[in-house]
Amino acid sequence: MLKTPSASLFRSHKLLKRVPSSCSAHQQTTTTTTRIMTTDASLPPSPAFPARPTGHLQKPMLASQRAADAAAESPDADPATKKPQGMAYFPLGYKEAVSQWWTSVSSRQAERDVLSFIPFLKEASTEAAQSLHELAKADPFGQRVWRSSMVQLAGKDRALNELSIQRVGEQADNTLVMLHGYGAGLGFFYKNFEPLTRLKGWQLYALDMLGMGNSARPTFKVTTTDPKEKIKEAEAWFVDSLEEWRLTRKIDKFTLMGHSLGGYLAVSYAIKYPGHLNKLILASPVGIPEDPWAVNDALPEPTASTMENEFTQDQESITRATEPTAPSLPPKKSTNAPAAPPKRPLPGWLVWLWDANVSPFSIVRLAGPLGPRFVSGWTSRRFNHLPPAEKDALHSYAYSLFRQRGSGEYALPYLLAPGAYARSPVINRIQDVGRQEGENGFPVVFMYGEHDWMDVAGGYAAEERIKKRIEKTLVEGTEEDRRREGGGAKVLIVRRAGHHLYLDNPGEFNEMVTREMEETAEEGRRRARLGL
């Protein structure tokens, strides 16, 4: 039985009355193209709206500064603090929100604005007059160039947005593929691209998952009525497109790194399409621990969750701590039942929305001119540890993605129950990763932030299961099985970081991933020498 949402859920509709009725929902038209680095920013502006500068660097004032001015001018502002009511939750003022909605850049331009903060790397455009060598000659870590393109897949409205980074004049013997989390996009990895491409012999790809980011957004639907088959269909919707992309790019084997939902789907890909991974890096993966409601109930309603931290956690207080805080970790012991994470109340209205398949992005779209204000409630806390220009660029990028037509976001209730517990927990199948027909195992790395709201105990439990599977092979397998055994598992903790560890402490995160890449390359050379 569905719960009735509280009246407070709909208070936001009163805010729309402040906006003239002539300001109807601003429609954004997206186009799919195969040209390298083609953006819809070059299209002429609609006659109904004023023209806007092409990038955040050309704005006369940062969005955060304009928001502060708007707050001070608000008639509802507190005389002492100059902050309007509700500013603690949604720091962007009404006036500034409408301004951002009215003049917002396209999602592709917003992505480029974020990528402009990547040092050294140069864009490799088909229209460039200079050679790739000339484009990258100033790079102190070797000549590197990046390309952005839409990779077409089979079927209607199916294409993946791709960023690739290549080391010029070098043979790429190894490939790293990066997958983002729920509702996000590849641009959030902007602090990782340059450091992770310093290694020789590697090529990097970052992908927007189908139905998210700047990838195509086909209609999502499931056709079966069987609960378990619904889960498989939802997973296949994403991982099938990843496999199509791999075949299109003619990549045999690669290292796959996924964050949050991307980590969950990386495990699903490894099981469904075996034989193509050298290593699996799971950065704060969702869905590892088992929860009885999520597994046994078609519409579970757990009463507690730690997912609230995703919306309330303040990154500045975490990333700028003067003294490293020891993470609250469970003892490493052989157990398949991880300790329960700290519980926090999950609002009844959120459970109702989840069960009704109403995504947070639906609210952003329905909010129309006040959409940027709602988004600021998340971006103000998520990015407040970053320089103002980067924080503003990420806010614009996030809003440009969140406001797009709903697609892949509607798969979430089939994969996760309220509170981010998986309906098909990873802990029950992690031992099968790298163990399909013809496989002899590969390393699986679990990474968590020191203050991660994801349960690190689930990572330790998964590590134990993988190691038990390796022990079984070494004890019961043939001599050839033991010689070919390549499995492994480890849990890494990134200090002064939360769930978005790749952005909270990119320096330490990049160092850890780089070491994993080095070990992967060395293991590949060793196995080649032995003929494995």
Short mmCIF file of C-alpha atoms in Angstrom, two decimals:
data_model
loop_
_atom_site.label_atom_id
_atom_site.label_comp_id
_atom_site.label_asym_id
_atom_site.label_seq_id
_atom_site.Cartn_x
_atom_site.Cartn_y
_atom_site.Cartn_z
CA MET A 1 0.00 0.00 0.00
CA LEU A 2 1.46 3.35 -1.01
CA LYS A 3 2.00 5.96 1.63
CA THR A 4 0.50 9.41 1.19
CA PRO A 5 3.23 12.03 0.82
CA SER A 6 3.28 14.74 3.43
CA ALA A 7 1.91 18.13 2.57
CA SER A 8 5.37 19.63 2.92
CA LEU A 9 6.41 17.80 -0.23
CA PHE A 10 4.19 20.06 -2.28
CA ARG A 11 5.09 23.36 -0.65
CA SER A 12 7.48 23.98 -3.52
CA HIS A 13 4.47 24.46 -5.81
CA LYS A 14 3.64 27.66 -3.93
CA LEU A 15 7.00 29.03 -4.96
CA LEU A 16 6.04 28.83 -8.61
CA LYS A 17 3.41 31.51 -7.98
CA ARG A 18 6.22 34.00 -7.57
CA VAL A 19 7.11 33.51 -11.22
CA PRO A 20 4.96 35.06 -13.98
CA SER A 21 2.81 32.55 -15.79
CA SER A 22 4.48 33.54 -19.05
CA CYS A 23 7.65 31.78 -17.86
CA SER A 24 6.66 28.30 -18.96
CA ALA A 25 8.99 25.34 -18.56
CA HIS A 26 12.07 26.05 -20.61
CA GLN A 27 12.52 23.23 -23.10
CA GLN A 28 15.99 21.99 -23.96
CA THR A 29 16.53 20.31 -27.29
CA THR A 30 19.32 17.79 -27.47
CA THR A 31 20.78 16.39 -30.65
CA THR A 32 22.75 13.23 -31.27
CA THR A 33 25.75 13.51 -33.53
CA THR A 34 28.79 11.49 -34.44
CA ARG A 35 31.04 14.47 -35.11
CA ILE A 36 33.94 14.82 -32.70
CA MET A 37 33.32 17.54 -30.11
CA THR A 38 30.09 18.74 -31.73
CA THR A 39 27.97 20.75 -29.31
CA ASP A 40 24.56 22.31 -29.52
CA ALA A 41 26.03 25.53 -28.12
CA SER A 42 26.62 26.68 -31.69
CA LEU A 43 22.88 26.77 -32.44
CA PRO A 44 21.34 30.25 -32.63
CA PRO A 45 19.46 31.29 -29.49
CA SER A 46 15.71 31.07 -29.43
CA PRO A 47 14.09 34.43 -30.28
CA ALA A 48 12.10 34.12 -27.06
CA PHE A 49 15.20 34.24 -24.89
CA PRO A 50 18.23 36.52 -24.79
CA ALA A 51 21.61 35.28 -25.98
CA ARG A 52 24.07 34.02 -23.39
CA PRO A 53 27.88 33.89 -23.32
CA THR A 54 29.21 30.48 -24.31
CA GLY A 55 31.08 29.60 -21.11
CA HIS A 56 31.24 30.25 -17.39
CA LEU A 57 34.63 31.96 -17.72
CA GLN A 58 32.98 34.76 -19.70
CA LYS A 59 30.41 35.58 -17.02
CA PRO A 60 30.90 39.04 -15.55
CA MET A 61 30.29 37.64 -12.08
CA LEU A 62 30.42 34.16 -10.56
CA ALA A 63 27.09 32.52 -9.88
CA SER A 64 27.93 32.27 -6.18
CA GLN A 65 28.51 36.04 -6.05
CA ARG A 66 25.30 36.78 -7.91
CA ALA A 67 23.43 34.44 -5.56
CA ALA A 68 24.75 36.33 -2.55
CA ASP A 69 23.61 39.65 -4.05
CA ALA A 70 20.20 38.20 -4.83
CA ALA A 71 19.90 36.92 -1.27
CA ALA A 72 20.70 40.33 0.19
CA GLU A 73 18.11 42.00 -2.05
CA SER A 74 15.35 39.52 -1.17
CA PRO A 75 12.40 41.06 0.72
CA ASP A 76 12.32 37.89 2.86
CA ALA A 77 15.94 38.25 3.96
CA ASP A 78 16.85 38.27 7.63
CA PRO A 79 18.21 41.80 8.45
CA ALA A 80 20.99 40.30 10.56
CA THR A 81 22.23 37.58 8.22
CA LYS A 82 20.94 38.92 4.87
CA LYS A 83 19.87 35.34 4.06
CA PRO A 84 16.27 34.61 2.99
CA GLN A 85 14.23 31.91 4.67
CA GLY A 86 15.16 28.45 3.40
CA MET A 87 18.62 29.67 2.33
CA ALA A 88 20.26 27.01 4.51
CA TYR A 89 18.70 24.28 2.36
CA PHE A 90 18.55 26.06 -1.02
CA PRO A 91 21.21 28.79 -0.99
CA LEU A 92 20.45 30.06 -4.49
CA GLY A 93 17.96 32.92 -4.34
CA TYR A 94 14.72 33.03 -6.33
CA LYS A 95 15.91 35.84 -8.57
CA GLU A 96 19.18 34.12 -9.38
CA ALA A 97 17.41 30.77 -9.97
CA VAL A 98 15.13 32.30 -12.58
CA SER A 99 18.11 34.02 -14.17
CA GLN A 100 20.03 30.75 -14.45
CA TRP A 101 16.99 28.95 -15.88
CA TRP A 102 16.45 31.73 -18.43
CA THR A 103 20.06 31.96 -19.62
CA SER A 104 21.38 28.43 -18.96
CA VAL A 105 23.88 26.96 -21.40
CA SER A 106 23.36 23.65 -23.17
CA SER A 107 24.40 20.46 -21.40
CA ARG A 108 27.24 19.95 -23.86
CA GLN A 109 28.58 23.44 -23.31
CA ALA A 110 28.29 22.92 -19.55
CA GLU A 111 30.34 19.71 -19.91
CA ARG A 112 33.00 21.58 -21.89
CA ASP A 113 33.11 24.30 -19.24
CA VAL A 114 33.97 21.68 -16.62
CA LEU A 115 36.55 20.01 -18.86
CA SER A 116 38.25 23.38 -19.34
CA PHE A 117 39.69 23.02 -15.83
CA ILE A 118 41.76 19.97 -16.85
CA PRO A 119 45.42 21.07 -17.07
CA PHE A 120 47.84 20.28 -19.92
CA LEU A 121 45.52 18.13 -22.03
CA LYS A 122 44.52 19.54 -25.41
CA GLU A 123 41.45 18.91 -27.51
CA ALA A 124 42.07 16.93 -30.70
CA SER A 125 39.61 18.39 -33.17
CA THR A 126 39.16 17.20 -36.71
CA GLU A 127 39.06 20.86 -37.70
CA ALA A 128 42.39 21.72 -36.05
CA ALA A 129 44.97 23.16 -38.39
CA GLN A 130 47.89 21.99 -36.25
CA SER A 131 49.08 18.42 -35.89
CA LEU A 132 48.42 16.43 -32.72
CA HIS A 133 52.10 16.86 -31.90
CA GLU A 134 51.80 20.63 -31.99
CA LEU A 135 48.59 20.58 -29.99
CA ALA A 136 50.22 18.72 -27.11
CA LYS A 137 53.83 19.83 -27.21
CA ALA A 138 53.50 21.81 -23.94
CA ASP A 139 52.46 18.76 -21.89
CA PRO A 140 55.17 18.01 -19.29
CA PHE A 141 53.95 14.41 -18.81
CA GLY A 142 53.99 13.44 -22.46
CA GLN A 143 51.81 14.54 -25.31
CA ARG A 144 48.13 13.84 -24.59
CA VAL A 145 44.96 14.84 -26.38
CA TRP A 146 41.28 14.34 -25.64
CA ARG A 147 38.27 13.82 -27.86
CA SER A 148 34.57 13.86 -27.13
CA SER A 149 32.11 12.04 -29.36
CA MET A 150 28.77 10.26 -29.49
CA VAL A 151 29.17 6.54 -30.18
CA GLN A 152 26.12 5.25 -32.02
CA LEU A 153 24.62 1.93 -30.93
CA ALA A 154 22.03 -0.32 -32.53
CA GLY A 155 18.40 0.68 -32.27
CA LYS A 156 16.53 3.95 -32.07
CA ASP A 157 17.91 6.77 -29.93
CA ARG A 158 20.78 4.75 -28.48
CA ALA A 159 24.21 6.35 -28.26
CA LEU A 160 26.84 6.81 -25.54
CA ASN A 161 28.63 10.08 -24.85
CA GLU A 162 32.35 9.31 -24.71
CA LEU A 163 35.47 11.16 -23.63
CA SER A 164 38.73 9.54 -24.71
CA ILE A 165 42.27 10.58 -23.78
CA GLN A 166 45.18 9.33 -25.85
CA ARG A 167 48.93 9.58 -25.41
CA VAL A 168 50.23 10.82 -28.76
CA GLY A 169 52.79 8.66 -30.54
CA GLU A 170 52.53 5.76 -28.10
CA GLN A 171 51.00 2.33 -28.40
CA ALA A 172 48.17 1.78 -25.92
CA ASP A 173 48.61 -1.69 -24.42
CA ASN A 174 46.08 -1.07 -21.61
CA THR A 175 42.70 0.62 -21.38
CA LEU A 176 40.90 2.19 -18.43
CA VAL A 177 37.12 2.73 -18.69
CA MET A 178 35.34 4.94 -16.12
CA LEU A 179 31.62 4.84 -15.28
CA HIS A 180 29.87 7.53 -13.21
CA GLY A 181 27.15 7.16 -10.61
CA TYR A 182 23.37 7.65 -10.61
CA GLY A 183 22.19 10.68 -12.55
CA ALA A 184 25.72 12.05 -12.92
CA GLY A 185 28.04 12.37 -15.91
CA LEU A 186 31.63 11.88 -16.98
CA GLY A 187 32.46 15.53 -16.27
CA PHE A 188 32.53 14.85 -12.53
CA PHE A 189 35.81 12.96 -13.09
CA TYR A 190 37.54 16.12 -14.33
CA LYS A 191 40.11 16.04 -11.50
CA ASN A 192 41.10 12.46 -12.35
CA PHE A 193 41.60 12.55 -16.12
CA GLU A 194 45.00 14.24 -16.23
CA PRO A 195 46.74 12.33 -13.39
CA LEU A 196 45.40 8.94 -14.55
CA THR A 197 46.77 9.43 -18.07
CA ARG A 198 50.36 10.11 -17.05
CA LEU A 199 51.20 6.40 -17.29
CA LYS A 200 52.70 5.34 -20.60
CA GLY A 201 50.91 2.66 -22.56
CA TRP A 202 47.41 3.51 -21.30
CA GLN A 203 44.33 4.96 -22.99
CA LEU A 204 41.41 6.27 -20.95
CA TYR A 205 37.72 6.31 -21.79
CA ALA A 206 34.99 7.91 -19.66
CA LEU A 207 31.40 7.14 -20.61
CA ASP A 208 28.00 8.57 -19.82
CA MET A 209 25.74 5.61 -19.19
CA LEU A 210 22.77 5.15 -21.49
CA GLY A 211 19.92 7.42 -20.43
CA MET A 212 22.17 9.60 -18.25
CA GLY A 213 24.64 12.43 -18.67
CA ASN A 214 24.86 13.57 -22.27
CA SER A 215 24.20 10.12 -23.71
CA ALA A 216 21.02 9.41 -25.66
CA ARG A 217 17.89 9.13 -23.54
CA PRO A 218 15.61 6.43 -24.93
CA THR A 219 12.40 5.46 -23.16
CA PHE A 220 13.10 3.02 -20.35
CA LYS A 221 10.71 0.14 -19.80
CA VAL A 222 10.64 -3.46 -18.62
CA THR A 223 8.51 -6.10 -20.29
CA THR A 224 8.41 -8.96 -17.78
CA THR A 225 6.23 -9.34 -14.70
CA ASP A 226 8.61 -11.64 -12.85
CA PRO A 227 10.44 -9.69 -10.09
CA LYS A 228 13.83 -11.31 -10.68
CA GLU A 229 13.56 -10.84 -14.43
CA LYS A 230 12.72 -7.17 -13.90
CA ILE A 231 16.06 -6.75 -12.14
CA LYS A 232 17.89 -8.51 -14.97
CA GLU A 233 16.16 -6.37 -17.58
CA ALA A 234 17.06 -3.16 -15.78
CA GLU A 235 20.70 -4.21 -15.45
CA ALA A 236 20.84 -5.34 -19.08
CA TRP A 237 19.52 -1.97 -20.22
CA PHE A 238 22.85 -0.47 -19.11
CA VAL A 239 25.39 -3.27 -19.46
CA ASP A 240 24.27 -4.31 -22.95
CA SER A 241 25.05 -0.80 -24.18
CA LEU A 242 28.49 -1.00 -22.55
CA GLU A 243 29.21 -4.24 -24.38
CA GLU A 244 28.02 -2.73 -27.67
CA TRP A 245 30.38 0.18 -27.08
CA ARG A 246 33.30 -2.21 -26.42
CA LEU A 247 32.65 -4.04 -29.67
CA THR A 248 32.38 -0.76 -31.57
CA ARG A 249 35.73 0.40 -30.19
CA LYS A 250 37.27 -3.05 -30.84
CA ILE A 251 38.64 -3.35 -27.29
CA ASP A 252 39.48 -6.89 -26.20
CA LYS A 253 40.30 -6.43 -22.50
CA PHE A 254 40.22 -3.44 -20.22
CA THR A 255 40.22 -2.26 -16.61
CA LEU A 256 36.77 -1.11 -15.53
CA MET A 257 36.23 1.46 -12.78
CA GLY A 258 32.73 2.36 -11.62
CA HIS A 259 31.54 4.78 -8.97
CA SER A 260 28.40 4.13 -6.89
CA LEU A 261 25.71 2.86 -9.30
CA GLY A 262 28.47 2.57 -11.90
CA GLY A 263 30.24 0.14 -9.56
CA TYR A 264 27.11 -1.97 -9.15
CA LEU A 265 26.66 -2.13 -12.93
CA ALA A 266 30.35 -2.91 -13.42
CA VAL A 267 29.84 -6.09 -11.39
CA SER A 268 26.76 -6.94 -13.48
CA TYR A 269 28.77 -6.42 -16.67
CA ALA A 270 31.62 -8.63 -15.43
CA ILE A 271 29.21 -11.51 -14.80
CA LYS A 272 27.10 -11.17 -17.96
CA TYR A 273 30.00 -10.54 -20.35
CA PRO A 274 32.98 -12.52 -19.02
CA GLY A 275 36.46 -12.60 -20.47
CA HIS A 276 36.98 -8.89 -21.11
CA LEU A 277 38.25 -7.46 -17.81
CA ASN A 278 41.78 -7.27 -16.42
CA LYS A 279 40.70 -5.62 -13.16
CA LEU A 280 37.58 -4.24 -11.51
CA ILE A 281 37.85 -1.06 -9.42
CA LEU A 282 34.68 -0.31 -7.42
CA ALA A 283 34.67 3.21 -5.97
CA SER A 284 32.08 3.37 -3.18
CA PRO A 285 29.86 0.87 -5.00
CA VAL A 286 26.16 0.80 -4.22
CA GLY A 287 24.23 -2.36 -3.46
CA ILE A 288 26.76 -4.66 -1.79
CA PRO A 289 25.15 -5.42 1.60
CA GLU A 290 22.04 -7.54 1.76
CA ASP A 291 18.83 -6.13 3.18
CA PRO A 292 15.77 -8.36 3.85
CA TRP A 293 13.21 -5.79 2.60
CA ALA A 294 15.07 -5.14 -0.64
CA VAL A 295 15.45 -8.85 -1.46
CA ASN A 296 12.07 -10.21 -0.41
CA ASP A 297 9.54 -7.43 -0.99
CA ALA A 298 8.43 -6.16 -4.41
CA LEU A 299 7.90 -2.68 -2.97
CA PRO A 300 10.06 -2.60 0.18
CA GLU A 301 9.74 0.15 2.70
CA PRO A 302 12.75 0.01 5.04
CA THR A 303 12.47 2.39 7.96
CA ALA A 304 16.06 3.53 8.06
CA SER A 305 18.95 4.34 5.78
CA THR A 306 22.28 6.14 5.53
CA MET A 307 21.46 7.49 2.06
CA GLU A 308 20.32 10.76 3.63
CA ASN A 309 24.00 11.67 3.91
CA GLU A 310 24.17 12.06 0.14
CA PHE A 311 21.96 15.15 0.48
CA THR A 312 23.12 16.50 3.84
CA GLN A 313 26.85 15.75 4.02
CA ASP A 314 29.01 18.88 3.93
CA GLN A 315 32.17 18.19 1.93
CA GLU A 316 34.15 21.19 3.18
CA SER A 317 34.01 19.94 6.76
CA ILE A 318 35.32 16.55 5.58
CA THR A 319 37.97 17.47 3.04
CA ARG A 320 39.51 20.33 5.03
CA ALA A 321 39.81 18.61 8.38
CA THR A 322 43.09 19.68 9.96
CA GLU A 323 43.70 16.27 11.49
CA PRO A 324 42.97 13.00 9.66
CA THR A 325 40.20 11.16 11.43
CA ALA A 326 40.48 7.39 11.78
CA PRO A 327 37.60 5.83 9.87
CA SER A 328 35.06 3.85 11.82
CA LEU A 329 35.78 0.48 10.27
CA PRO A 330 34.74 -3.00 11.38
CA PRO A 331 37.44 -5.50 12.32
CA LYS A 332 38.71 -7.55 9.43
CA LYS A 333 37.45 -11.01 10.13
CA SER A 334 36.01 -13.86 8.16
CA THR A 335 32.30 -13.15 7.97
CA ASN A 336 29.73 -12.95 5.24
CA ALA A 337 27.37 -10.84 7.31
CA PRO A 338 28.65 -7.25 7.43
CA ALA A 339 27.78 -5.14 10.43
CA ALA A 340 24.77 -2.90 9.96
CA PRO A 341 25.64 0.69 9.02
CA PRO A 342 24.54 3.58 11.22
CA LYS A 343 20.83 4.10 10.70
CA ARG A 344 19.16 7.38 9.83
CA PRO A 345 15.42 7.96 9.32
CA LEU A 346 14.23 7.82 5.74
CA PRO A 347 11.30 10.25 5.26
CA GLY A 348 7.99 8.65 4.39
CA TRP A 349 7.48 10.99 1.44
CA LEU A 350 10.81 9.85 -0.04
CA VAL A 351 9.74 6.21 0.20
CA TRP A 352 6.47 7.11 -1.50
CA LEU A 353 8.26 8.90 -4.34
CA TRP A 354 10.71 6.02 -4.75
CA ASP A 355 7.95 3.42 -4.94
CA ALA A 356 6.03 5.60 -7.39
CA ASN A 357 9.18 5.85 -9.57
CA VAL A 358 9.34 9.62 -9.19
CA SER A 359 13.00 10.58 -9.45
CA PRO A 360 14.58 13.67 -7.82
CA PHE A 361 15.19 14.95 -11.33
CA SER A 362 11.45 14.92 -12.03
CA ILE A 363 11.06 17.54 -9.31
CA VAL A 364 13.82 19.65 -10.88
CA ARG A 365 12.06 19.51 -14.24
CA LEU A 366 8.65 20.31 -12.74
CA ALA A 367 10.11 23.24 -10.81
CA GLY A 368 10.77 25.08 -14.07
CA PRO A 369 12.39 28.47 -13.33
CA LEU A 370 13.12 27.42 -9.75
CA GLY A 371 14.96 24.25 -10.82
CA PRO A 372 18.42 25.78 -10.25
CA ARG A 373 17.39 26.68 -6.70
CA PHE A 374 16.48 23.08 -5.88
CA VAL A 375 19.70 21.82 -7.44
CA SER A 376 21.72 24.31 -5.36
CA GLY A 377 20.59 22.45 -2.24
CA TRP A 378 22.80 19.54 -3.35
CA THR A 379 25.59 21.30 -5.24
CA SER A 380 26.21 23.87 -2.49
CA ARG A 381 27.16 21.12 -0.06
CA ARG A 382 28.67 18.66 -2.52
CA PHE A 383 31.10 21.14 -4.10
CA ASN A 384 31.71 23.67 -1.32
CA HIS A 385 35.29 22.45 -0.87
CA LEU A 386 36.23 23.51 -4.41
CA PRO A 387 37.35 26.90 -5.80
CA PRO A 388 34.38 29.17 -6.65
CA ALA A 389 34.84 28.98 -10.44
CA GLU A 390 34.89 25.18 -10.40
CA LYS A 391 31.99 25.02 -7.98
CA ASP A 392 29.90 27.24 -10.25
CA ALA A 393 30.81 25.24 -13.36
CA LEU A 394 29.82 21.97 -11.65
CA HIS A 395 26.53 23.49 -10.45
CA SER A 396 25.67 24.54 -14.03
CA TYR A 397 26.75 21.14 -15.33
CA ALA A 398 24.66 19.27 -12.74
CA TYR A 399 21.59 21.40 -13.45
CA SER A 400 22.00 20.93 -17.21
CA LEU A 401 21.97 17.14 -16.71
CA PHE A 402 19.24 16.97 -14.08
CA ARG A 403 16.77 18.96 -16.19
CA GLN A 404 17.01 16.67 -19.23
CA ARG A 405 14.30 14.22 -20.24
CA GLY A 406 13.95 11.29 -17.85
CA SER A 407 15.33 7.97 -19.07
CA GLY A 408 17.88 5.81 -17.26
CA GLU A 409 16.86 7.29 -13.91
CA TYR A 410 13.63 5.28 -14.06
CA ALA A 411 15.59 2.02 -13.83
CA LEU A 412 16.70 2.75 -10.26
CA PRO A 413 13.64 1.36 -8.38
CA TYR A 414 14.11 -1.97 -10.19
CA LEU A 415 17.73 -2.18 -9.01
CA LEU A 416 17.62 -0.59 -5.56
CA ALA A 417 15.08 -0.29 -2.77
CA PRO A 418 14.63 2.96 -0.82
CA GLY A 419 17.83 3.62 1.06
CA ALA A 420 20.10 2.29 -1.74
CA TYR A 421 19.87 -1.40 -0.81
CA ALA A 422 20.08 -3.68 -3.84
CA ARG A 423 17.23 -5.98 -4.78
CA SER A 424 19.92 -8.36 -6.06
CA PRO A 425 22.77 -7.73 -3.58
CA VAL A 426 26.31 -7.78 -4.91
CA ILE A 427 27.47 -9.69 -1.83
CA ASN A 428 25.57 -12.76 -3.08
CA ARG A 429 27.31 -12.87 -6.47
CA ILE A 430 30.68 -11.18 -6.02
CA GLN A 431 32.39 -14.58 -5.76
CA ASP A 432 31.28 -15.29 -9.35
CA VAL A 433 33.11 -12.27 -10.78
CA GLY A 434 35.98 -13.51 -12.94
CA ARG A 435 34.84 -17.12 -12.52
CA GLN A 436 32.67 -17.62 -15.58
CA GLU A 437 33.57 -20.18 -18.25
CA GLY A 438 37.16 -19.74 -19.41
CA GLU A 439 38.08 -17.26 -16.67
CA ASN A 440 40.67 -17.72 -13.94
CA GLY A 441 39.86 -14.71 -11.81
CA PHE A 442 41.08 -11.11 -11.81
CA PRO A 443 41.67 -8.55 -9.03
CA VAL A 444 38.71 -6.66 -7.55
CA VAL A 445 39.46 -3.45 -5.66
CA PHE A 446 36.94 -1.82 -3.30
CA MET A 447 37.52 1.88 -2.53
CA TYR A 448 35.67 3.90 0.11
CA GLY A 449 35.92 7.38 1.52
CA GLU A 450 36.92 7.75 5.16
CA HIS A 451 33.50 9.33 5.81
CA ASP A 452 31.58 7.37 3.19
CA TRP A 453 27.88 6.82 3.73
CA MET A 454 28.24 3.55 1.81
CA ASP A 455 28.86 0.68 4.22
CA VAL A 456 32.55 -0.27 4.08
CA ALA A 457 31.70 -3.45 6.00
CA GLY A 458 30.08 -4.68 2.81
CA GLY A 459 33.40 -4.22 1.02
CA TYR A 460 35.23 -6.27 3.65
CA ALA A 461 32.60 -9.00 3.47
CA ALA A 462 32.93 -9.08 -0.32
CA GLU A 463 36.71 -9.27 0.01
CA GLU A 464 36.37 -12.32 2.25
CA ARG A 465 34.06 -14.08 -0.21
CA ILE A 466 36.46 -13.51 -3.10
CA LYS A 467 39.42 -14.80 -1.08
CA LYS A 468 37.51 -17.92 -0.07
CA ARG A 469 36.82 -18.62 -3.74
CA ILE A 470 40.54 -18.25 -4.49
CA GLU A 471 41.43 -20.61 -1.64
CA LYS A 472 38.99 -23.17 -2.98
CA THR A 473 40.68 -23.04 -6.40
CA LEU A 474 44.15 -23.41 -4.90
CA VAL A 475 43.09 -26.37 -2.77
CA GLU A 476 40.67 -28.21 -5.06
CA GLY A 477 41.80 -27.12 -8.53
CA THR A 478 44.25 -28.77 -10.89
CA GLU A 479 47.87 -27.76 -11.24
CA GLU A 480 46.92 -25.77 -14.35
CA ASP A 481 44.15 -24.00 -12.40
CA ARG A 482 46.63 -22.98 -9.73
CA ARG A 483 49.14 -21.79 -12.32
CA ARG A 484 46.55 -19.62 -14.07
CA GLU A 485 44.86 -18.28 -10.93
CA GLY A 486 44.73 -14.48 -11.18
CA GLY A 487 42.12 -13.45 -8.63
CA GLY A 488 42.55 -11.08 -5.73
CA ALA A 489 40.67 -8.59 -3.57
CA LYS A 490 41.48 -5.60 -1.39
CA VAL A 491 39.74 -2.70 0.35
CA LEU A 492 41.25 0.79 0.18
CA ILE A 493 40.23 3.83 2.25
CA VAL A 494 40.67 7.37 0.92
CA ARG A 495 41.22 9.81 3.78
CA ARG A 496 39.26 13.04 4.16
CA ALA A 497 36.68 11.89 1.63
CA GLY A 498 33.03 10.90 1.54
CA HIS A 499 30.99 9.06 -1.06
CA HIS A 500 32.46 11.11 -3.93
CA LEU A 501 36.00 10.14 -2.99
CA TYR A 502 37.35 10.81 -6.51
CA LEU A 503 36.40 14.49 -6.08
CA ASP A 504 36.72 14.93 -2.31
CA ASN A 505 40.39 13.91 -2.17
CA PRO A 506 41.47 13.49 -5.80
CA GLY A 507 45.18 13.47 -4.98
CA GLU A 508 45.04 10.36 -2.81
CA PHE A 509 42.38 8.73 -4.98
CA ASN A 510 44.47 9.22 -8.13
CA GLU A 511 47.59 7.84 -6.45
CA MET A 512 45.74 4.68 -5.41
CA VAL A 513 44.20 4.11 -8.84
CA THR A 514 47.54 4.79 -10.55
CA ARG A 515 49.18 2.09 -8.42
CA GLU A 516 46.42 -0.33 -9.43
CA MET A 517 47.01 0.52 -13.08
CA GLU A 518 50.76 -0.05 -12.70
CA GLU A 519 50.15 -3.42 -11.07
CA THR A 520 47.73 -4.37 -13.85
CA ALA A 521 50.27 -3.52 -16.55
CA GLU A 522 53.01 -5.48 -14.76
CA GLU A 523 50.73 -8.48 -14.26
CA GLY A 524 49.87 -8.40 -17.94
CA ARG A 525 53.54 -8.48 -18.89
CA ARG A 526 54.19 -11.33 -16.43
CA ARG A 527 51.35 -13.46 -17.77
CA ALA A 528 52.48 -12.79 -21.33
CA ARG A 529 55.99 -14.04 -20.51
CA LEU A 530 54.52 -17.21 -19.01
CA GLY A 531 52.11 -17.71 -21.89
CA LEU A 532 49.04 -17.47 -19.69
#
